Short mmCIF file of C-alpha atoms in Angstrom, two decimals:
data_model
loop_
_atom_site.label_atom_id
_atom_site.label_comp_id
_atom_site.label_asym_id
_atom_site.label_seq_id
_atom_site.Cartn_x
_atom_site.Cartn_y
_atom_site.Cartn_z
CA MET A 1 34.37 14.94 -124.33
CA TRP A 2 30.90 14.83 -122.85
CA ILE A 3 28.69 17.18 -120.84
CA THR A 4 27.98 15.89 -117.35
CA ARG A 5 25.86 18.78 -116.03
CA ILE A 6 23.98 21.89 -117.15
CA ASP A 7 23.34 24.69 -114.62
CA LEU A 8 20.83 27.36 -115.65
CA THR A 9 20.17 30.66 -113.90
CA ASN A 10 17.55 33.07 -115.25
CA PHE A 11 17.88 31.56 -118.72
CA ARG A 12 14.70 31.98 -120.77
CA SER A 13 11.92 30.14 -118.87
CA TYR A 14 14.25 28.71 -116.20
CA THR A 15 15.03 30.40 -112.89
CA SER A 16 17.53 28.00 -111.32
CA GLU A 17 17.96 24.45 -112.59
CA SER A 18 20.67 21.78 -112.60
CA ILE A 19 20.54 18.76 -114.91
CA GLU A 20 22.85 15.75 -114.56
CA LEU A 21 23.29 14.10 -117.97
CA ALA A 22 24.10 10.57 -119.06
CA LYS A 23 27.21 9.96 -121.12
CA GLY A 24 25.16 8.29 -123.86
CA ILE A 25 21.48 9.07 -124.48
CA ASN A 26 19.39 11.74 -122.77
CA LEU A 27 15.68 11.99 -123.67
CA ILE A 28 13.57 15.05 -122.85
CA VAL A 29 9.77 14.92 -122.93
CA GLY A 30 7.17 17.55 -122.16
CA GLN A 31 4.27 19.45 -123.65
CA ASN A 32 4.70 22.06 -126.37
CA ASN A 33 6.31 25.31 -125.21
CA SER A 34 7.34 23.79 -121.89
CA GLY A 35 11.07 24.53 -122.25
CA LYS A 36 12.49 21.47 -124.01
CA SER A 37 14.13 23.40 -126.85
CA THR A 38 15.65 25.82 -124.34
CA LEU A 39 17.69 22.96 -122.90
CA LEU A 40 19.14 22.27 -126.33
CA LYS A 41 19.90 25.95 -126.85
CA SER A 42 21.64 26.10 -123.47
CA VAL A 43 24.26 23.72 -124.91
CA ALA A 44 24.31 24.75 -128.59
CA TRP A 45 25.90 28.15 -127.86
CA LEU A 46 29.18 26.34 -127.20
CA GLN A 47 29.71 26.07 -130.97
CA VAL A 48 29.85 28.75 -133.67
CA GLY A 49 26.59 29.19 -135.56
CA SER A 50 24.18 29.11 -132.63
CA PRO A 51 22.70 32.59 -132.04
CA ILE A 52 22.41 33.71 -128.44
CA SER A 53 21.94 37.15 -126.92
CA ALA A 54 20.70 39.15 -123.95
CA GLN A 55 17.18 38.34 -125.19
CA ASP A 56 17.69 34.89 -123.68
CA ILE A 57 17.68 36.34 -120.16
CA ARG A 58 14.54 35.54 -118.21
CA LYS A 59 11.90 38.28 -118.34
CA LEU A 60 12.33 41.08 -115.75
CA GLU A 61 15.86 39.88 -114.88
CA GLN A 62 19.09 41.73 -115.64
CA ARG A 63 21.53 38.83 -115.77
CA GLY A 64 21.49 35.13 -116.53
CA SER A 65 23.99 32.34 -116.97
CA VAL A 66 24.56 28.89 -118.39
CA LYS A 67 27.27 26.72 -116.89
CA LEU A 68 28.40 23.51 -118.57
CA ILE A 69 30.51 20.89 -116.81
CA LEU A 70 32.62 19.07 -119.41
CA GLU A 71 34.42 15.78 -118.88
CA ASN A 72 37.57 14.78 -120.82
CA SER A 73 37.70 18.17 -122.55
CA LYS A 74 41.41 18.33 -123.42
CA LYS A 75 40.71 17.36 -127.03
CA TYR A 76 38.56 20.42 -127.63
CA PHE A 77 39.93 23.06 -125.26
CA SER A 78 43.38 24.46 -124.62
CA GLN A 79 44.61 25.56 -121.16
CA VAL A 80 42.90 22.55 -119.59
CA THR A 81 44.96 20.96 -116.82
CA ASP A 82 42.55 18.22 -115.79
CA PHE A 83 39.74 16.15 -117.27
CA THR A 84 36.88 18.33 -116.00
CA THR A 85 36.23 21.82 -117.33
CA ASP A 86 33.67 24.44 -116.34
CA ILE A 87 32.53 26.71 -119.18
CA THR A 88 30.24 29.56 -118.15
CA LEU A 89 28.21 31.84 -120.40
CA ILE A 90 27.03 35.02 -118.65
CA LEU A 91 24.28 37.10 -120.24
CA SER A 92 23.71 40.71 -119.27
CA ASN A 93 21.34 43.47 -120.33
CA GLN A 94 24.31 45.84 -120.16
CA SER A 95 26.14 46.56 -123.40
CA ILE A 96 29.33 45.35 -121.72
CA ALA A 97 29.22 42.75 -118.99
CA THR A 98 32.07 42.57 -116.51
CA SER A 99 33.01 39.59 -114.43
CA GLY A 100 36.07 37.89 -113.03
CA GLU A 101 35.01 34.62 -114.64
CA GLY A 102 36.02 35.35 -118.21
CA VAL A 103 36.35 37.82 -121.05
CA SER A 104 33.35 40.01 -121.87
CA LEU A 105 32.37 40.21 -125.54
CA GLY A 106 29.36 42.25 -126.62
CA GLY A 107 27.27 41.57 -123.52
CA ILE A 108 28.16 37.87 -123.54
CA ASN A 109 30.76 36.66 -121.08
CA PHE A 110 32.76 33.61 -122.13
CA ASP A 111 35.14 31.60 -120.01
CA SER A 112 38.77 32.37 -120.81
CA ILE A 113 39.41 28.77 -121.92
CA VAL A 114 39.50 28.71 -125.71
CA PRO A 115 39.07 25.88 -128.23
CA ASN A 116 42.00 23.94 -129.68
CA TYR A 117 42.12 25.38 -133.19
CA ASP A 118 43.79 28.14 -135.19
CA ASN A 119 42.22 31.38 -133.89
CA ASN A 120 43.26 33.16 -137.07
CA ALA A 121 40.31 31.51 -138.79
CA PHE A 122 37.78 33.18 -136.49
CA SER A 123 37.33 36.52 -134.77
CA GLY A 124 35.14 38.27 -132.20
CA THR A 125 32.98 35.94 -130.10
CA HIS A 126 33.96 33.09 -132.43
CA ALA A 127 37.42 33.04 -130.84
CA CYS A 128 35.86 31.65 -127.65
CA ARG A 129 33.65 29.02 -129.26
CA ILE A 130 34.19 25.67 -130.94
CA PRO A 131 34.19 25.94 -134.76
CA ASN A 132 31.28 24.61 -136.82
CA GLN A 133 33.58 22.87 -139.30
CA GLU A 134 34.39 19.17 -139.31
CA PRO A 135 36.43 17.53 -137.90
CA ARG A 136 37.04 20.27 -135.27
CA ASN A 137 33.35 20.65 -134.46
CA TYR A 138 31.88 19.14 -131.30
CA ILE A 139 28.12 19.55 -131.85
CA TYR A 140 25.81 18.28 -134.57
CA PRO A 141 22.63 20.36 -134.19
CA TYR A 142 19.51 18.74 -135.62
CA LEU A 143 16.90 21.26 -134.57
CA SER A 144 13.38 22.23 -135.60
CA LYS A 145 14.50 24.71 -138.29
CA ARG A 146 16.60 22.17 -140.17
CA LYS A 147 14.42 22.06 -143.31
CA VAL A 148 15.44 24.09 -146.37
CA THR A 149 13.82 25.14 -149.66
CA HIS A 150 16.82 24.10 -151.78
CA PHE A 151 19.91 21.91 -151.68
CA ASP A 152 23.23 23.48 -152.65
CA GLU A 153 24.92 21.70 -155.55
CA GLY A 154 28.46 22.90 -154.84
CA ILE A 155 30.92 20.19 -153.86
CA ASN A 156 34.05 21.49 -152.16
CA LEU A 157 35.85 21.34 -148.82
CA GLN A 158 33.77 24.17 -147.34
CA THR A 159 30.38 22.67 -148.20
CA THR A 160 31.50 19.20 -147.16
CA ASN A 161 32.84 20.15 -143.73
CA LEU A 162 30.47 22.95 -142.67
CA VAL A 163 28.09 22.02 -139.84
CA SER A 164 25.19 24.33 -140.64
CA GLY A 165 22.33 22.74 -138.68
CA ASN A 166 20.23 22.33 -141.83
CA PHE A 167 20.20 20.35 -145.08
CA VAL A 168 21.61 22.97 -147.48
CA TYR A 169 24.88 21.10 -148.03
CA LEU A 170 23.50 17.60 -147.83
CA SER A 171 24.63 16.69 -151.36
CA ALA A 172 28.28 17.39 -150.49
CA LYS A 173 28.06 15.21 -147.39
CA VAL A 174 26.48 12.38 -149.36
CA ASP A 175 29.20 12.69 -151.99
CA ARG A 176 31.90 12.28 -149.33
CA LEU A 177 30.39 9.03 -148.05
CA CYS A 178 30.02 7.62 -151.55
CA ASP A 179 33.81 7.24 -151.66
CA SER A 180 34.24 3.47 -151.29
CA THR A 181 37.81 3.89 -150.00
CA ILE A 182 36.81 5.45 -146.66
CA PRO A 183 35.82 3.30 -143.65
CA GLU A 184 32.42 4.97 -143.22
CA HIS A 185 31.25 4.14 -146.75
CA ASN A 186 29.84 0.69 -146.06
CA GLU A 187 27.98 1.83 -142.95
CA PHE A 188 26.42 4.71 -144.91
CA ILE A 189 25.25 2.47 -147.75
CA GLN A 190 23.82 -0.12 -145.36
CA SER A 191 22.14 2.54 -143.18
CA CYS A 192 20.42 4.05 -146.23
CA LYS A 193 19.09 0.64 -147.25
CA ASP A 194 18.00 -0.27 -143.71
CA ILE A 195 16.43 3.05 -142.74
CA ILE A 196 15.34 4.77 -145.96
CA GLY A 197 14.84 1.60 -147.97
CA PHE A 198 17.17 2.39 -150.88
CA GLN A 199 20.65 3.67 -151.64
CA LEU A 200 21.35 7.32 -152.39
CA SER A 201 24.41 8.86 -154.02
CA ALA A 202 25.58 12.23 -155.34
CA VAL A 203 25.27 12.55 -159.13
CA ALA A 204 26.35 15.21 -161.61
CA SER A 205 24.07 18.25 -161.97
CA PRO A 206 24.28 21.62 -163.75
CA GLY A 207 25.61 23.28 -160.58
CA GLY A 208 27.85 20.45 -159.39
CA LYS A 209 26.16 17.43 -157.79
CA LYS A 210 22.79 16.50 -156.30
CA ALA A 211 21.78 13.76 -153.90
CA ALA A 212 19.64 11.28 -155.82
CA ARG A 213 18.51 7.71 -156.33
CA ALA A 214 19.65 6.21 -159.63
CA ILE A 215 17.11 4.58 -161.92
CA ASN A 216 19.59 3.81 -164.71
CA ALA A 217 22.70 5.36 -166.25
CA HIS A 218 20.78 8.48 -167.32
CA GLU A 219 17.70 8.80 -165.12
CA ARG A 220 17.59 9.94 -161.49
CA ILE A 221 15.09 10.75 -158.77
CA TYR A 222 16.53 13.79 -157.01
CA LEU A 223 16.25 14.42 -153.28
CA GLU A 224 14.04 17.47 -153.76
CA GLU A 225 11.55 15.25 -155.62
CA MET A 226 11.20 12.96 -152.61
CA GLY A 227 9.21 13.41 -149.42
CA GLU A 228 10.55 15.53 -146.57
CA GLY A 229 11.03 12.41 -144.46
CA VAL A 230 13.85 11.23 -146.75
CA ALA A 231 15.87 14.41 -146.20
CA ASN A 232 15.20 14.17 -142.45
CA LEU A 233 16.60 10.65 -142.36
CA LEU A 234 19.46 11.24 -144.77
CA GLY A 235 20.62 14.39 -142.95
CA LEU A 236 21.01 12.52 -139.68
CA ILE A 237 22.50 9.39 -141.25
CA VAL A 238 25.40 11.25 -142.91
CA ASP A 239 26.39 12.86 -139.61
CA LEU A 240 25.95 9.71 -137.52
CA CYS A 241 28.21 7.74 -139.86
CA VAL A 242 31.20 10.07 -139.44
CA ALA A 243 30.73 11.12 -135.79
CA LYS A 244 32.94 10.02 -132.92
CA ASP A 245 33.29 11.80 -129.58
CA LYS A 246 30.60 14.29 -130.62
CA LEU A 247 27.34 15.63 -129.19
CA PHE A 248 24.05 15.36 -131.10
CA LEU A 249 21.29 17.83 -130.21
CA ILE A 250 18.17 16.37 -131.85
CA GLU A 251 14.75 17.96 -131.76
CA GLU A 252 11.85 15.54 -132.39
CA PRO A 253 13.52 12.95 -134.65
CA GLU A 254 10.09 11.39 -135.30
CA ASN A 255 8.87 14.30 -137.46
CA ASP A 256 7.90 13.29 -141.04
CA ILE A 257 9.24 9.75 -140.51
CA HIS A 258 7.33 6.48 -140.81
CA PRO A 259 7.41 4.43 -137.57
CA LYS A 260 9.22 1.53 -139.25
CA ALA A 261 11.99 3.82 -140.53
CA LEU A 262 12.10 5.58 -137.17
CA LYS A 263 12.78 2.30 -135.37
CA LYS A 264 15.69 1.56 -137.70
CA LEU A 265 17.05 5.07 -137.13
CA LEU A 266 16.85 4.57 -133.38
CA GLU A 267 18.88 1.37 -133.73
CA LEU A 268 21.62 3.40 -135.44
CA ILE A 269 21.48 6.06 -132.70
CA GLU A 270 21.74 3.32 -130.08
CA ARG A 271 24.92 1.96 -131.73
CA LYS A 272 26.44 5.41 -132.08
CA SER A 273 25.72 6.26 -128.44
CA LYS A 274 28.67 4.03 -127.52
CA THR A 275 31.02 6.76 -128.78
CA ASN A 276 28.79 9.89 -128.86
CA GLN A 277 26.45 11.76 -126.52
CA PHE A 278 22.83 12.55 -127.43
CA ILE A 279 20.31 15.04 -126.06
CA ILE A 280 16.96 14.36 -127.75
CA THR A 281 13.57 16.01 -127.32
CA THR A 282 10.56 13.94 -128.34
CA HIS A 283 6.79 13.47 -128.19
CA SER A 284 7.01 9.92 -129.52
CA ASN A 285 6.23 6.80 -127.53
CA ILE A 286 8.39 4.85 -130.00
CA VAL A 287 11.45 6.99 -129.20
CA VAL A 288 10.83 6.84 -125.45
CA LYS A 289 10.22 3.09 -125.48
CA HIS A 290 13.30 2.23 -127.58
CA LEU A 291 15.95 4.63 -126.31
CA GLY A 292 14.48 5.09 -122.84
CA SER A 293 14.73 1.37 -122.12
CA LEU A 294 18.53 1.35 -122.46
CA ASN A 295 20.19 0.84 -119.10
CA GLU A 296 22.53 3.83 -119.37
CA SER A 297 20.02 6.30 -120.85
CA LYS A 298 18.28 9.04 -118.89
CA LEU A 299 14.75 10.34 -119.32
CA PHE A 300 13.75 13.84 -118.22
CA GLN A 301 10.35 15.49 -118.02
CA VAL A 302 10.00 19.23 -118.51
CA THR A 303 6.97 20.97 -117.04
CA MET A 304 5.96 24.62 -117.03
CA SER A 305 3.87 26.42 -114.45
CA GLN A 306 1.23 28.71 -115.93
CA ASP A 307 0.14 30.69 -112.88
CA GLU A 308 -2.03 33.66 -113.78
CA ASN A 309 -0.25 37.05 -113.83
CA ARG A 310 3.17 35.41 -113.42
CA ILE A 311 6.01 34.65 -115.82
CA PRO A 312 5.85 30.95 -116.83
CA THR A 313 8.58 28.87 -115.18
CA SER A 314 10.05 25.60 -116.44
CA LYS A 315 11.25 22.73 -114.28
CA VAL A 316 13.17 19.56 -115.19
CA GLU A 317 12.96 16.27 -113.34
CA ALA A 318 14.74 12.98 -114.03
CA VAL A 319 12.26 10.13 -114.50
CA GLU A 320 12.82 6.91 -112.61
CA ASN A 321 13.92 4.01 -114.81
CA SER A 322 10.88 1.85 -114.18
CA PRO A 323 7.89 0.81 -116.35
CA GLU A 324 5.44 2.50 -113.97
CA ALA A 325 7.22 5.86 -113.96
CA ARG A 326 7.63 5.94 -117.72
CA LEU A 327 4.06 4.83 -118.33
CA GLU A 328 2.93 7.79 -116.23
CA ILE A 329 5.05 10.11 -118.40
CA LEU A 330 3.44 8.82 -121.60
CA ASN A 331 0.00 9.12 -120.05
CA ASP A 332 0.80 12.78 -119.38
CA LEU A 333 1.66 13.13 -123.07
CA GLY A 334 -1.70 11.64 -124.05
CA TYR A 335 -0.77 8.01 -124.83
CA ASP A 336 -2.86 5.11 -123.63
CA LEU A 337 -1.41 1.84 -122.38
CA PHE A 338 -2.23 0.18 -125.71
CA ASP A 339 -0.30 2.89 -127.60
CA SER A 340 2.83 2.78 -125.49
CA GLY A 341 3.59 -0.90 -125.03
CA ILE A 342 5.65 0.35 -122.14
CA GLN A 343 4.72 -2.51 -119.89
CA HIS A 344 7.58 -4.38 -121.60
CA PHE A 345 10.26 -1.93 -120.39
CA PRO A 346 13.19 -3.73 -118.79
CA CYS A 347 14.34 -2.35 -115.45
CA SER A 348 18.00 -1.63 -114.79
#
């Protein structure tokens, strides 16, 4: 399944916007607080664990909506008779919203099409959303609030399969990929060496297991003793290695990551884009240059009007796939020609 279009009406800073997405990689650039993260949130609600409410309606408006056009959605949704599905979220300031388009639940209106999974495991609004448990999940959220103050040491089916959007259960996910009998093991080990620079595994700890780098049979360097960049890289690597036919929502992958490691990570994302869809926000010329140069990728610029005495309004425009157009985008972000190296962009 992949999302071909997002239609927004009175959703946060957007009044009326339609975005046509690429099947592989979609990059979103723009200044801080311009509306980039809102685009990720407009998709994340499709899966359990993403909070959304009437507070997401545009200021001074009573109703708003997000419509997603899904291609090849039979795998994830029941009651689908063709390969294209429209899923509409309607937000209302009323306690109960009514509409002929779906079933109203607590002011949020979901389309009547429901996910392909056992509804007995979920209730309320969850019954109309994709679960956040592998392998039935669709989205891997990698958003700005992904950092945590501790890593859970419990290793069980729940901690291994839960898609939480942060690094709490990272040790369990590392432990799964350390099993040399599964196909993803070798890719995980090689990705750690290529991107992080060394191999990590899950080792015994007082509470279960911890992600660590082994020094010898008795000594370890634990993940919490390493820099934040290691957790950032490791968290994305473990999901990329197991994902197929999924959607990654990634907010600023360049944060806390050395440029050399970032380039290796982007190579992995490029390979995984053959079987997964990506929506990525970034301020990095490295990310734009590498992923934006791929023939099937799309680059979008988000801008926000700041007219005095008016509510700020965001707009999204697709950027032409040419060196000149993308150089202009990076100039808007504050990069000089020397910084970008964008003159080497190939044209499709």
